[in-house]
CSV table of N, CA, C and O in Angstrom, one decimal:
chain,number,residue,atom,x,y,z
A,86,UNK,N,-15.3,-35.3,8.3
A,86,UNK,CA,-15.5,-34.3,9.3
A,86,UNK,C,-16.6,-33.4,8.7
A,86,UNK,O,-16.6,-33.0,7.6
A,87,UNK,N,-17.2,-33.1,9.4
A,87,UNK,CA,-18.7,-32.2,9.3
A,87,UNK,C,-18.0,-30.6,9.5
A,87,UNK,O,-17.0,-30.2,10.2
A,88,UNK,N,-18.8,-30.1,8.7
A,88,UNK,CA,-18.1,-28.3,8.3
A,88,UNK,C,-18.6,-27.4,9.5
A,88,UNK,O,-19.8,-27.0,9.4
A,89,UNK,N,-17.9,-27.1,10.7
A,89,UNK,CA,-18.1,-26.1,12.0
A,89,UNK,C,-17.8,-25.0,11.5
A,89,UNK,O,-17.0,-25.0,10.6
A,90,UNK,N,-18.3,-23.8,12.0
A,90,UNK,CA,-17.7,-22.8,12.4
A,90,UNK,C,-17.5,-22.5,13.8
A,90,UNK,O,-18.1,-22.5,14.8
A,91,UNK,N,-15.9,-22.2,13.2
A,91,UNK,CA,-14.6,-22.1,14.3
A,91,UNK,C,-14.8,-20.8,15.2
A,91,UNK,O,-15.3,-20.7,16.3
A,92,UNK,N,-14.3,-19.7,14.2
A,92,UNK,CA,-14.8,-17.9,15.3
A,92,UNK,C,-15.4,-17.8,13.9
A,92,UNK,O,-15.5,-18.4,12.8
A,93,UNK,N,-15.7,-16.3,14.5
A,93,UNK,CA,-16.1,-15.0,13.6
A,93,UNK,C,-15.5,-14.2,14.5
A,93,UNK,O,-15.4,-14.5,15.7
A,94,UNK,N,-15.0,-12.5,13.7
A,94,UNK,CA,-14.5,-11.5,14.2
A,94,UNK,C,-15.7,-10.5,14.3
A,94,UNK,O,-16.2,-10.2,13.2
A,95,UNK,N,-16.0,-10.1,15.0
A,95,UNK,CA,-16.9,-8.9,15.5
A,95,UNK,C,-16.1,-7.3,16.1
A,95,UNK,O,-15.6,-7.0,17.2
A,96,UNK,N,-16.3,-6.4,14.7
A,96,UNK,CA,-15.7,-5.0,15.3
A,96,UNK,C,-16.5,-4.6,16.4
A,96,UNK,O,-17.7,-4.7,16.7
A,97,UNK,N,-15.5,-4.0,16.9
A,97,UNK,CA,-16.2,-3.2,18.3
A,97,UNK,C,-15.5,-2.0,18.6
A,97,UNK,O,-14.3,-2.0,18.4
A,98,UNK,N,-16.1,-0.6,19.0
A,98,UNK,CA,-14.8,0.5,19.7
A,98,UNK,C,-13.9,0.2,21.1
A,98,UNK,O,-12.9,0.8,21.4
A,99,UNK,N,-14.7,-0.9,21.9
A,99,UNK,CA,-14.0,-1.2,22.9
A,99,UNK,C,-14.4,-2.9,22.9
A,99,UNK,O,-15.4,-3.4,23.4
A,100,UNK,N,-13.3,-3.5,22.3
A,100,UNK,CA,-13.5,-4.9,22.8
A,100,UNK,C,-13.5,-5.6,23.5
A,100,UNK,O,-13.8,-6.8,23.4
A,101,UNK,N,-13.1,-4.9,24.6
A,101,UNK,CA,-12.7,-5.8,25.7
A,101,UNK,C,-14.6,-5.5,26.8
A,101,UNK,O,-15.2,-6.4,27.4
A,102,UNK,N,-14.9,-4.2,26.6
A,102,UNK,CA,-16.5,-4.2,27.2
A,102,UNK,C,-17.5,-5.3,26.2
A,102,UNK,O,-18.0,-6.3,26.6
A,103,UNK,N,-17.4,-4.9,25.1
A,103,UNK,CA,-18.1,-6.0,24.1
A,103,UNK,C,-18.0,-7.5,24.8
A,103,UNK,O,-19.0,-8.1,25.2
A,104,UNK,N,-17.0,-7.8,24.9
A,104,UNK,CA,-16.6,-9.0,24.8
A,104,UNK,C,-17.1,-9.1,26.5
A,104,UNK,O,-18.4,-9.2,26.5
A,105,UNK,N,-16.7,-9.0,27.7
A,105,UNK,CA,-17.2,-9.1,28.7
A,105,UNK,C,-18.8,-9.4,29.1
A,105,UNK,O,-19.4,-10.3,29.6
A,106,UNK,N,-19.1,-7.9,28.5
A,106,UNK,CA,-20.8,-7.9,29.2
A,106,UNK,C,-21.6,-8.9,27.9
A,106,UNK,O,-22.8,-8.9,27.8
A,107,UNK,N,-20.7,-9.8,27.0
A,107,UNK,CA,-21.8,-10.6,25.9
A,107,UNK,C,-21.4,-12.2,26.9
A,107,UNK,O,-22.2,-13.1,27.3
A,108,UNK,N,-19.7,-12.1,27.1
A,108,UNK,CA,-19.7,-13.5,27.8
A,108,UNK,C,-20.5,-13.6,29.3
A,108,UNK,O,-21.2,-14.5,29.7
A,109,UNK,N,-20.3,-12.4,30.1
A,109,UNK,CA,-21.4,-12.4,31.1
A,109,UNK,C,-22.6,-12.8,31.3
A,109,UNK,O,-23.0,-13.3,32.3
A,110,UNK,N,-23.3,-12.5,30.2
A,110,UNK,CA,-24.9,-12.7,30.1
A,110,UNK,C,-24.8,-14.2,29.3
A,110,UNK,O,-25.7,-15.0,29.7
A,111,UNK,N,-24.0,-14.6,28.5
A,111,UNK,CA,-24.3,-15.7,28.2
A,111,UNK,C,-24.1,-16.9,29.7
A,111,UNK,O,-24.8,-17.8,30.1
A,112,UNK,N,-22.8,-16.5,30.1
A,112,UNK,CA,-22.4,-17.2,31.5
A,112,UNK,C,-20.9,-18.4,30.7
A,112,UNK,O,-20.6,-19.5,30.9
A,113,UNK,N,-20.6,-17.6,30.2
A,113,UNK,CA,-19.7,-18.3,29.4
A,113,UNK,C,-18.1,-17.5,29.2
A,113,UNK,O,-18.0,-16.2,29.1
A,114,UNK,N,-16.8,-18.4,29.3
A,114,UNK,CA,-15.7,-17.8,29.8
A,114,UNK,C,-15.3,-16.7,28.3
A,114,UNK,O,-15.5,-17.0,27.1
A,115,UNK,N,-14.7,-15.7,28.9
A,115,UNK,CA,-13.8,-14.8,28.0
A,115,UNK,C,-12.6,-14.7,28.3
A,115,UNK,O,-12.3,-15.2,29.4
A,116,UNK,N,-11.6,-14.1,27.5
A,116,UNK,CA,-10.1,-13.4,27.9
A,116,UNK,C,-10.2,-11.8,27.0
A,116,UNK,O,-10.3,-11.5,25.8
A,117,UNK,N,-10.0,-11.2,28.0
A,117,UNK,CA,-9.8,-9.8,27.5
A,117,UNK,C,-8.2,-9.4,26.4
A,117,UNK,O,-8.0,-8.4,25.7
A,118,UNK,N,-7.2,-10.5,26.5
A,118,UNK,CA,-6.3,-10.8,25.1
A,118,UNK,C,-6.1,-11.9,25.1
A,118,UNK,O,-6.0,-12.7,26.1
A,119,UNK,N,-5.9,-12.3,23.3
A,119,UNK,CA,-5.6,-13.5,23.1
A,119,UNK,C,-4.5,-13.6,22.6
A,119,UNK,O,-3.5,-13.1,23.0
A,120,UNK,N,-4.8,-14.6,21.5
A,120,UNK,CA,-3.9,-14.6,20.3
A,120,UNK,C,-3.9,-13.0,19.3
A,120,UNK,O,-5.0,-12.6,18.9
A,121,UNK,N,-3.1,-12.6,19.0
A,121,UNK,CA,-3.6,-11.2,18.0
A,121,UNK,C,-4.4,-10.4,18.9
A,121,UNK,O,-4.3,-10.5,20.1
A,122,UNK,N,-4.9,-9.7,18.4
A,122,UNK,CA,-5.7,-8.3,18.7
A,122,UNK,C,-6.8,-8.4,18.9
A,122,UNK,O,-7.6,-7.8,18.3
A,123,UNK,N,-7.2,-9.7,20.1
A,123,UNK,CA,-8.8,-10.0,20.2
A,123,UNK,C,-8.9,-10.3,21.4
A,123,UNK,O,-8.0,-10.6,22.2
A,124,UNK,N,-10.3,-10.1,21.7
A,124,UNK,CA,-11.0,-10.4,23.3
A,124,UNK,C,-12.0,-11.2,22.8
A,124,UNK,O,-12.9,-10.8,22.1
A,125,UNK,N,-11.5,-12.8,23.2
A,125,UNK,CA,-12.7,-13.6,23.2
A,125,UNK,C,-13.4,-14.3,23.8
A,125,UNK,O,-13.1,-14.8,24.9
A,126,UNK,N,-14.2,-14.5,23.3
A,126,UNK,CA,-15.5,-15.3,24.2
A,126,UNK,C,-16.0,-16.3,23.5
A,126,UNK,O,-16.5,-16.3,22.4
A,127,UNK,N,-15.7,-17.4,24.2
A,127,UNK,CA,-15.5,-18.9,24.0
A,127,UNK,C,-17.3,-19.2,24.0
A,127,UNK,O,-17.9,-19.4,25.0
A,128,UNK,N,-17.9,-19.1,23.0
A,128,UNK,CA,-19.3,-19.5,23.2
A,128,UNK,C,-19.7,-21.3,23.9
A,128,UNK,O,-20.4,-21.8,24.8
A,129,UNK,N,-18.8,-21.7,22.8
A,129,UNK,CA,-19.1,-23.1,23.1
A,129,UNK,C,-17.7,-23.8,22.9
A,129,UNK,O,-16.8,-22.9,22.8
A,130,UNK,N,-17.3,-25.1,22.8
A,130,UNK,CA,-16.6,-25.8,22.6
A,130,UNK,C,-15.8,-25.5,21.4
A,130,UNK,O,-14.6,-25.5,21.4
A,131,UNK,N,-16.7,-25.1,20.3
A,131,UNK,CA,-16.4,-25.0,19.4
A,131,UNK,C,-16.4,-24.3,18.5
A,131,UNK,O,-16.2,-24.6,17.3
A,132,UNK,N,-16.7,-22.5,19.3
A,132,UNK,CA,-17.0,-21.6,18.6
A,132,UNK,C,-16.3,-20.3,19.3
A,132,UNK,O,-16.8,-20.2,20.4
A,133,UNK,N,-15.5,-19.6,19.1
A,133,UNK,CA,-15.0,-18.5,19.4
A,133,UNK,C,-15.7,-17.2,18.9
A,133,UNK,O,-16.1,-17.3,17.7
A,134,UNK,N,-16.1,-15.7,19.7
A,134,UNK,CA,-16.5,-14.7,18.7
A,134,UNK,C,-15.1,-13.9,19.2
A,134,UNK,O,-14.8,-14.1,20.4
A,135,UNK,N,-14.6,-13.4,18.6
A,135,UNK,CA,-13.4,-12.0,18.6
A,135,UNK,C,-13.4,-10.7,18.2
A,135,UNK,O,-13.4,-10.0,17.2
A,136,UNK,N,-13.3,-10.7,19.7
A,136,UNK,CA,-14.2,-9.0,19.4
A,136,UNK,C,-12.2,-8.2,18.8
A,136,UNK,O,-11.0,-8.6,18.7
A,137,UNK,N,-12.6,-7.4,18.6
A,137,UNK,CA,-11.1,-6.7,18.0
A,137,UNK,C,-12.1,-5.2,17.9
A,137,UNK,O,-13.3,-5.0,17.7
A,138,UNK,N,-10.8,-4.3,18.2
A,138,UNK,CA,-11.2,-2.7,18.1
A,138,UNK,C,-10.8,-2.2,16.5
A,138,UNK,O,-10.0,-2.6,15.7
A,139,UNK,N,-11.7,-1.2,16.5
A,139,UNK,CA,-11.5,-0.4,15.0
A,139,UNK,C,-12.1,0.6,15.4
A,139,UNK,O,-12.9,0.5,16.2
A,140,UNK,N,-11.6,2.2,14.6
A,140,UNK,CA,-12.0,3.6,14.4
A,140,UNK,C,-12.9,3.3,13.5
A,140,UNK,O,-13.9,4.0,13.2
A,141,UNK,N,-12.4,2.1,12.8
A,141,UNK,CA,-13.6,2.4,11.2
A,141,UNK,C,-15.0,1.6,11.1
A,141,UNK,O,-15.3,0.5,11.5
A,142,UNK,N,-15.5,2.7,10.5
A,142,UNK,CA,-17.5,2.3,10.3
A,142,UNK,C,-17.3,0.9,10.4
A,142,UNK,O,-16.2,0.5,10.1
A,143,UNK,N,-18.1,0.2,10.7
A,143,UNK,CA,-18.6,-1.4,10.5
A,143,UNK,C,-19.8,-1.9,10.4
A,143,UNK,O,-20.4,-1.0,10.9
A,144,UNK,N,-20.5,-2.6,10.1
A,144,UNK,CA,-21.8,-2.7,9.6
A,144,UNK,C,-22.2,-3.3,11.1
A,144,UNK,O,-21.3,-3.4,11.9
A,145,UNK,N,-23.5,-3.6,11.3
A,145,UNK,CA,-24.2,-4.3,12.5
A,145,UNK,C,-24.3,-5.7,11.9
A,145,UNK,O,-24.8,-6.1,10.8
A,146,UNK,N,-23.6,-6.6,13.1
A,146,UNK,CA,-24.0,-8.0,12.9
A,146,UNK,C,-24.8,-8.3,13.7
A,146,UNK,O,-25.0,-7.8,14.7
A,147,UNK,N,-25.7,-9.6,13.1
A,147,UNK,CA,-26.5,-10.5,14.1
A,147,UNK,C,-26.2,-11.5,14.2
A,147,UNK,O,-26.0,-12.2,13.2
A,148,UNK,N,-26.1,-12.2,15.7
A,148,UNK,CA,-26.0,-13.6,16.1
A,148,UNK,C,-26.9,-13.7,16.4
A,148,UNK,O,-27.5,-12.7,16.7
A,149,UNK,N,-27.4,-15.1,16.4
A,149,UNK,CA,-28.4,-16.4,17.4
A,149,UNK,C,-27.5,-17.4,17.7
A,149,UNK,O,-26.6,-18.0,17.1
A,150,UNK,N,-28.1,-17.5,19.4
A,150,UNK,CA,-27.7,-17.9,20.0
A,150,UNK,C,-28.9,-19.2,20.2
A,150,UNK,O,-30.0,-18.8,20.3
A,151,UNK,N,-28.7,-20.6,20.2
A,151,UNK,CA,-29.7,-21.6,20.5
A,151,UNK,C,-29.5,-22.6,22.2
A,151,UNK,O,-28.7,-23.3,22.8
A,152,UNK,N,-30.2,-22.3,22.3
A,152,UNK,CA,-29.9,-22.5,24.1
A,152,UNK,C,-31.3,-23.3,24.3
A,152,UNK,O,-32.3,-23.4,23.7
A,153,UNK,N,-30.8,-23.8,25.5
A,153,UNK,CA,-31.6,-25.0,26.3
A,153,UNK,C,-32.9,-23.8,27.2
A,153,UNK,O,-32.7,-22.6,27.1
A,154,UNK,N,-34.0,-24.3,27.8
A,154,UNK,CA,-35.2,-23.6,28.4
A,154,UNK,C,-34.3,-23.1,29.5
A,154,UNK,O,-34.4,-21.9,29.8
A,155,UNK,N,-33.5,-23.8,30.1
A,155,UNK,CA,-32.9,-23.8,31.6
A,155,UNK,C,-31.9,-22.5,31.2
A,155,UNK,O,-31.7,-21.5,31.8
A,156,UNK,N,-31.5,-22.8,30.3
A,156,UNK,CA,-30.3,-21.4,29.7
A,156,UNK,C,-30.9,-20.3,29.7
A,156,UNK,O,-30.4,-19.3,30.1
A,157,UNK,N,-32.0,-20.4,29.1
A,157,UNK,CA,-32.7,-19.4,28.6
A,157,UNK,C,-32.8,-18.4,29.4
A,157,UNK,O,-32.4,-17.3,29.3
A,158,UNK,N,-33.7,-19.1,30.6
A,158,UNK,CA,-34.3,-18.1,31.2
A,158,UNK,C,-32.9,-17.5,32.2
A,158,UNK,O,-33.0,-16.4,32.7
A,159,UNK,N,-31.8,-18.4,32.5
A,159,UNK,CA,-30.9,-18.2,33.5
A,159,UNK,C,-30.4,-16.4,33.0
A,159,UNK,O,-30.3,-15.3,33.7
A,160,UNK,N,-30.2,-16.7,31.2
A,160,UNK,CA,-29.6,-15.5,30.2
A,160,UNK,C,-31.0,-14.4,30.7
A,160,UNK,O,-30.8,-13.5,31.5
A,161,UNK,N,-31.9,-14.6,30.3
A,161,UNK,CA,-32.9,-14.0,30.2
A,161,UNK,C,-32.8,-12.8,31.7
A,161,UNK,O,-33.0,-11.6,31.7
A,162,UNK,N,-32.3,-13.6,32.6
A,162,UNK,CA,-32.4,-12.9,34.1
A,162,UNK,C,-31.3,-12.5,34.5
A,162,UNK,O,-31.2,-12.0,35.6
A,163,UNK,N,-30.4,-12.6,33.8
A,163,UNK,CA,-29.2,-11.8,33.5
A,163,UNK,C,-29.5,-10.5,33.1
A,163,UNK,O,-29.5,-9.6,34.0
A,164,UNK,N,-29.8,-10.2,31.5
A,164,UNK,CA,-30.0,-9.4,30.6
A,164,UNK,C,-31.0,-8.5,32.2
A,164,UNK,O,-30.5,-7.7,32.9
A,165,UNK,N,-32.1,-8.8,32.4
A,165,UNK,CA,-33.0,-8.4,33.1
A,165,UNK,C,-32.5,-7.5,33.8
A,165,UNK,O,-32.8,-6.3,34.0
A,166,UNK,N,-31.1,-8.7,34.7
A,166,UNK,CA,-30.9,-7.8,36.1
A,166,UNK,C,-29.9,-6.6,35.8
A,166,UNK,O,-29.2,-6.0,36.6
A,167,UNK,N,-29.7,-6.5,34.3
A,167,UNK,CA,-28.2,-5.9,33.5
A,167,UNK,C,-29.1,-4.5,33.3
A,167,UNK,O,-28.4,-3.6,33.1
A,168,UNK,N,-30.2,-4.3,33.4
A,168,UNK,CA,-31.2,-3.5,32.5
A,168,UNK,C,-31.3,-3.4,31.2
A,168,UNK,O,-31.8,-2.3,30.9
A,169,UNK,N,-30.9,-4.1,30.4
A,169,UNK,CA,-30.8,-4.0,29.1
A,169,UNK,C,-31.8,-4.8,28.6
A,169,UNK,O,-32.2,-5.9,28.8
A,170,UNK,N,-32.2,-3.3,27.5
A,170,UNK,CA,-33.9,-4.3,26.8
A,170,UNK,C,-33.8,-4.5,26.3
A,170,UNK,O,-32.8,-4.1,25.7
A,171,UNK,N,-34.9,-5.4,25.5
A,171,UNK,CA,-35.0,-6.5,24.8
A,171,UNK,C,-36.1,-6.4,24.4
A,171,UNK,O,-36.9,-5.7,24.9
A,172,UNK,N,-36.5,-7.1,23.1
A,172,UNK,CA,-37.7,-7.4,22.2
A,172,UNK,C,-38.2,-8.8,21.6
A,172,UNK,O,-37.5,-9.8,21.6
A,173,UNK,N,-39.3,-8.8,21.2
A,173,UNK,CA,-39.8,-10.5,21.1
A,173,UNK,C,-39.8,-10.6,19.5
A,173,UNK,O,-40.2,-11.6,18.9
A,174,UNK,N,-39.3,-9.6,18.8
A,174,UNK,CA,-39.0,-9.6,17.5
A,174,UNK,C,-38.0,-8.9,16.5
A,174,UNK,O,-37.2,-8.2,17.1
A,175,UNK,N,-37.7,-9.1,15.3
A,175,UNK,CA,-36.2,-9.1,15.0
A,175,UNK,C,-36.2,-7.2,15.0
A,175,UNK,O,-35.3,-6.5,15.3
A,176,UNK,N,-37.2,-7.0,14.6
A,176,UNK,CA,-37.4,-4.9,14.1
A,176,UNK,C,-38.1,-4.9,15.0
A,176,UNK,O,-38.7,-5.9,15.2
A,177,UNK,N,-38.3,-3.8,15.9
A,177,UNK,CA,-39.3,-3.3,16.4
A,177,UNK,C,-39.3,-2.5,17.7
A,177,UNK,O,-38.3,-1.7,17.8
A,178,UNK,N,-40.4,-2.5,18.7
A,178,UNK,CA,-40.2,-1.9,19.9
A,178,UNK,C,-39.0,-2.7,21.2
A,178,UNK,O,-38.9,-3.9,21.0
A,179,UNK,N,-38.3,-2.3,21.9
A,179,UNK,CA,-38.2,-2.8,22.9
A,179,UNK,C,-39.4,-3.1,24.0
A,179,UNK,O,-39.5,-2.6,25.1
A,180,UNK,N,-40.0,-3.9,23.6
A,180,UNK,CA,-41.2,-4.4,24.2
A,180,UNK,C,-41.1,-5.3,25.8
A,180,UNK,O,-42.0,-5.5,26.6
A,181,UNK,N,-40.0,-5.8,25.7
A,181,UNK,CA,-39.4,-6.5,26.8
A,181,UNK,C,-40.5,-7.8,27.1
A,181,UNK,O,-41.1,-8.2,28.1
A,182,UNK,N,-40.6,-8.4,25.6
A,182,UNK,CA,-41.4,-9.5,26.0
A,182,UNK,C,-40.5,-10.8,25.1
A,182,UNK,O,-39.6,-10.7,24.3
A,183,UNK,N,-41.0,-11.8,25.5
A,183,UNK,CA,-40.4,-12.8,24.9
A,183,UNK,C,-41.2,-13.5,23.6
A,183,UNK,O,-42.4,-13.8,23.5
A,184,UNK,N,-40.6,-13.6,23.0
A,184,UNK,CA,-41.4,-14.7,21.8
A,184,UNK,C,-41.5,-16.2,21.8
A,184,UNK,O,-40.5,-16.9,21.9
A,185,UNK,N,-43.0,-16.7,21.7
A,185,UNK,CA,-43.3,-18.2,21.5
A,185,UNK,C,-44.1,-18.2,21.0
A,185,UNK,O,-45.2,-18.4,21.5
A,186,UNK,N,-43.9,-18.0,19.1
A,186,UNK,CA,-45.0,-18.6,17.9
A,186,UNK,C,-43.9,-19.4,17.3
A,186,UNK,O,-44.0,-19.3,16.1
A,187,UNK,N,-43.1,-20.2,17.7
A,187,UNK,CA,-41.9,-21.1,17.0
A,187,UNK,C,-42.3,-22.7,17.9
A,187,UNK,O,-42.0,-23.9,17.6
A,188,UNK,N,-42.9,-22.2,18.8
A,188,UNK,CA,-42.5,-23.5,20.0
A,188,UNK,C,-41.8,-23.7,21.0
A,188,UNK,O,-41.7,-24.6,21.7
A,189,UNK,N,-41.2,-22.8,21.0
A,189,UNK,CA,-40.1,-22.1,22.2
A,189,UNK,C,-40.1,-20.7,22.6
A,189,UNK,O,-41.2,-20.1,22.4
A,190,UNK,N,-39.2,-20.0,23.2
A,190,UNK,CA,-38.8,-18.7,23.5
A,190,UNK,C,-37.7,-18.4,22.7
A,190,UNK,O,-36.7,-19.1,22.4
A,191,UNK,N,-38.2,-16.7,22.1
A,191,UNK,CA,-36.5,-16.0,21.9
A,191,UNK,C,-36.7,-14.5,22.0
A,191,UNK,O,-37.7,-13.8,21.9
A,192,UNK,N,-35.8,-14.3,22.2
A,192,UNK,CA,-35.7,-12.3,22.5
A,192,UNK,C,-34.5,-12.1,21.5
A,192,UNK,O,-33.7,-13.0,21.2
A,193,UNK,N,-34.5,-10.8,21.1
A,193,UNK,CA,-33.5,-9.9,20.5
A,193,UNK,C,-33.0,-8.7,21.8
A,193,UNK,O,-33.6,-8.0,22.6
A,194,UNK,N,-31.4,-8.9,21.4
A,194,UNK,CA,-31.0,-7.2,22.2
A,194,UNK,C,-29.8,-6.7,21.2
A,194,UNK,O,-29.1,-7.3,20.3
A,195,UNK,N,-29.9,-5.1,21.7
A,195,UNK,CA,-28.7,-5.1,20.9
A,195,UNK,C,-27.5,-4.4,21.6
A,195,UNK,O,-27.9,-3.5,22.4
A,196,UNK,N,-25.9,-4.7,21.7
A,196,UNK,CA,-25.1,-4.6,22.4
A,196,UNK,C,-24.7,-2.7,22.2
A,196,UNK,O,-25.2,-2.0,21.3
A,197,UNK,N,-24.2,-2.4,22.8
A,197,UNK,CA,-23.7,-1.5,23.1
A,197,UNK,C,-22.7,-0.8,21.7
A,197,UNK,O,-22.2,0.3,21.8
A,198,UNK,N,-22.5,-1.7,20.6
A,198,UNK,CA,-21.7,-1.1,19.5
A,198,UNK,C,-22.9,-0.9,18.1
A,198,UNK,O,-22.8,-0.2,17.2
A,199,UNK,N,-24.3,-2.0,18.6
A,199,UNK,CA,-25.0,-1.9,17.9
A,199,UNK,C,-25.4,-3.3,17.6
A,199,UNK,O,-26.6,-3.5,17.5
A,200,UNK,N,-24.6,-4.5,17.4
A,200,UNK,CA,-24.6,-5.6,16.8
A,200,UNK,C,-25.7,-6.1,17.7
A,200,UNK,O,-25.8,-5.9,18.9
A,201,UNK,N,-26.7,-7.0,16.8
A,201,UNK,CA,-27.7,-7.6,17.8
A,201,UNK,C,-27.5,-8.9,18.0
A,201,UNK,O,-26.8,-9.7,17.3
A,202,UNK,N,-28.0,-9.2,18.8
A,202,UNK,CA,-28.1,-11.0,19.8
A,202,UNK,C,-29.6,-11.0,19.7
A,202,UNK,O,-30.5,-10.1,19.9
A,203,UNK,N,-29.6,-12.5,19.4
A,203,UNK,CA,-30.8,-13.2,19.6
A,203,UNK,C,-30.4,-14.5,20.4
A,203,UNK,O,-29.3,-15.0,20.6
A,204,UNK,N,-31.6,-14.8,20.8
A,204,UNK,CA,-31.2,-15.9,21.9
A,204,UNK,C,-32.7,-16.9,21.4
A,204,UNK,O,-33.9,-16.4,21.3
A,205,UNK,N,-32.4,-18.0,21.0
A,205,UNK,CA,-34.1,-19.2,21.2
A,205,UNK,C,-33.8,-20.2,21.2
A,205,UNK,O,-32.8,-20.7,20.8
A,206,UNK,N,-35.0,-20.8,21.9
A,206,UNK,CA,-35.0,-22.5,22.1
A,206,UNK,C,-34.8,-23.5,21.3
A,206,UNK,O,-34.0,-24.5,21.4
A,207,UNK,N,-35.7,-23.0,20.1
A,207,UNK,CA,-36.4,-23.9,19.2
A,207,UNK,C,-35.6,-23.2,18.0
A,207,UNK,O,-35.8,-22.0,17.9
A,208,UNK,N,-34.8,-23.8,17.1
A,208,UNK,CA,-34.7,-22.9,15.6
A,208,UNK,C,-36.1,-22.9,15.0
A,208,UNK,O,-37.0,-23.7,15.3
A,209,UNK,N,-36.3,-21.7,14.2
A,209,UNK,CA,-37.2,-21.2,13.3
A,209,UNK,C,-36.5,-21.8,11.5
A,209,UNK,O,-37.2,-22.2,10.6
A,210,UNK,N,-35.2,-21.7,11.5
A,210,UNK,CA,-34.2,-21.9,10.3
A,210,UNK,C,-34.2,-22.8,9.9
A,210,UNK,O,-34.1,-23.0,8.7
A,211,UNK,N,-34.5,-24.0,11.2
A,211,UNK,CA,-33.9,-25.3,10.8
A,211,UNK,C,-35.4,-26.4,11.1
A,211,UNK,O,-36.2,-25.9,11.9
A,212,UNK,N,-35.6,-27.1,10.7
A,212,UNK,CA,-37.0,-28.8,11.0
A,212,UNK,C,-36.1,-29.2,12.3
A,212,UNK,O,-34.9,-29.3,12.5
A,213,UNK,N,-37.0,-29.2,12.9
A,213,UNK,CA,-36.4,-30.5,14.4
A,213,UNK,C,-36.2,-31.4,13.4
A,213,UNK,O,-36.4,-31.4,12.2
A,214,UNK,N,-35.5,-32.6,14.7
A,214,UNK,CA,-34.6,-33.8,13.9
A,214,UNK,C,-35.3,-34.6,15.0
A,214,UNK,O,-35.0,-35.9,15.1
């Protein structure tokens, strides 16, 4: 068996908004409770994120998200019609443009607790196969 990752826990002050407006824009199902003290959002088949509430500091995480062109722009026009901006690089302005010096498209946003999302076609991380 090949090594997946299953979830990750992502703090949030409100998990249940976290978790909503991230499965929304992806277009992908949540439950606002689960198992334990989490609101999740089923990324894929094989990936859960769980959002859970805390009072206490938490660092900012980042996901990428790798999606098909057809995904992309579907998410893309989400985010858009959500007003929530976005940038074509990982630091920088909210510039609200997309990035393609990889061979693809990707954008950065960041949610409402702070944690950012990336979204791209093409990995930069990884060699096509």
């Amino acid at each position: 068996m090949s090594i997946e990752l299953d979830h990750s826990i992502v703090s949030a002050r409100d998990k249940v908004a976290s978790a909503r407006q991230l499965a929304e824009l992806l277009g992908v199902p949540w439950a606002p409770a689960t198992l334990g003290p989490f609101a999740a959002v089923y990324v894929n088949e094989g990936l859960t994120l769980d959002f859970i509430d805390t009072d206490e500091d938490f660092p900012v995480q980042h996901f990428c998200f790798r999606v098909s062109p057809q995904e992309f722009d579907a998410i893309l026009g989400r985010i858009q019609a959500a007003g929530i901006p976005y940038r074509s690089t990982v630091r920088g302005p909210m510039d609200r443009q997309v990035d393609t010096q990889f061979g693809g498209k990707g954008i950065y946003w960041n949610e409402p607790e702070g944690h950012q999302w990336e979204m791209l076609t093409v990995s930069y991380a990884r060699e096509a196969k």
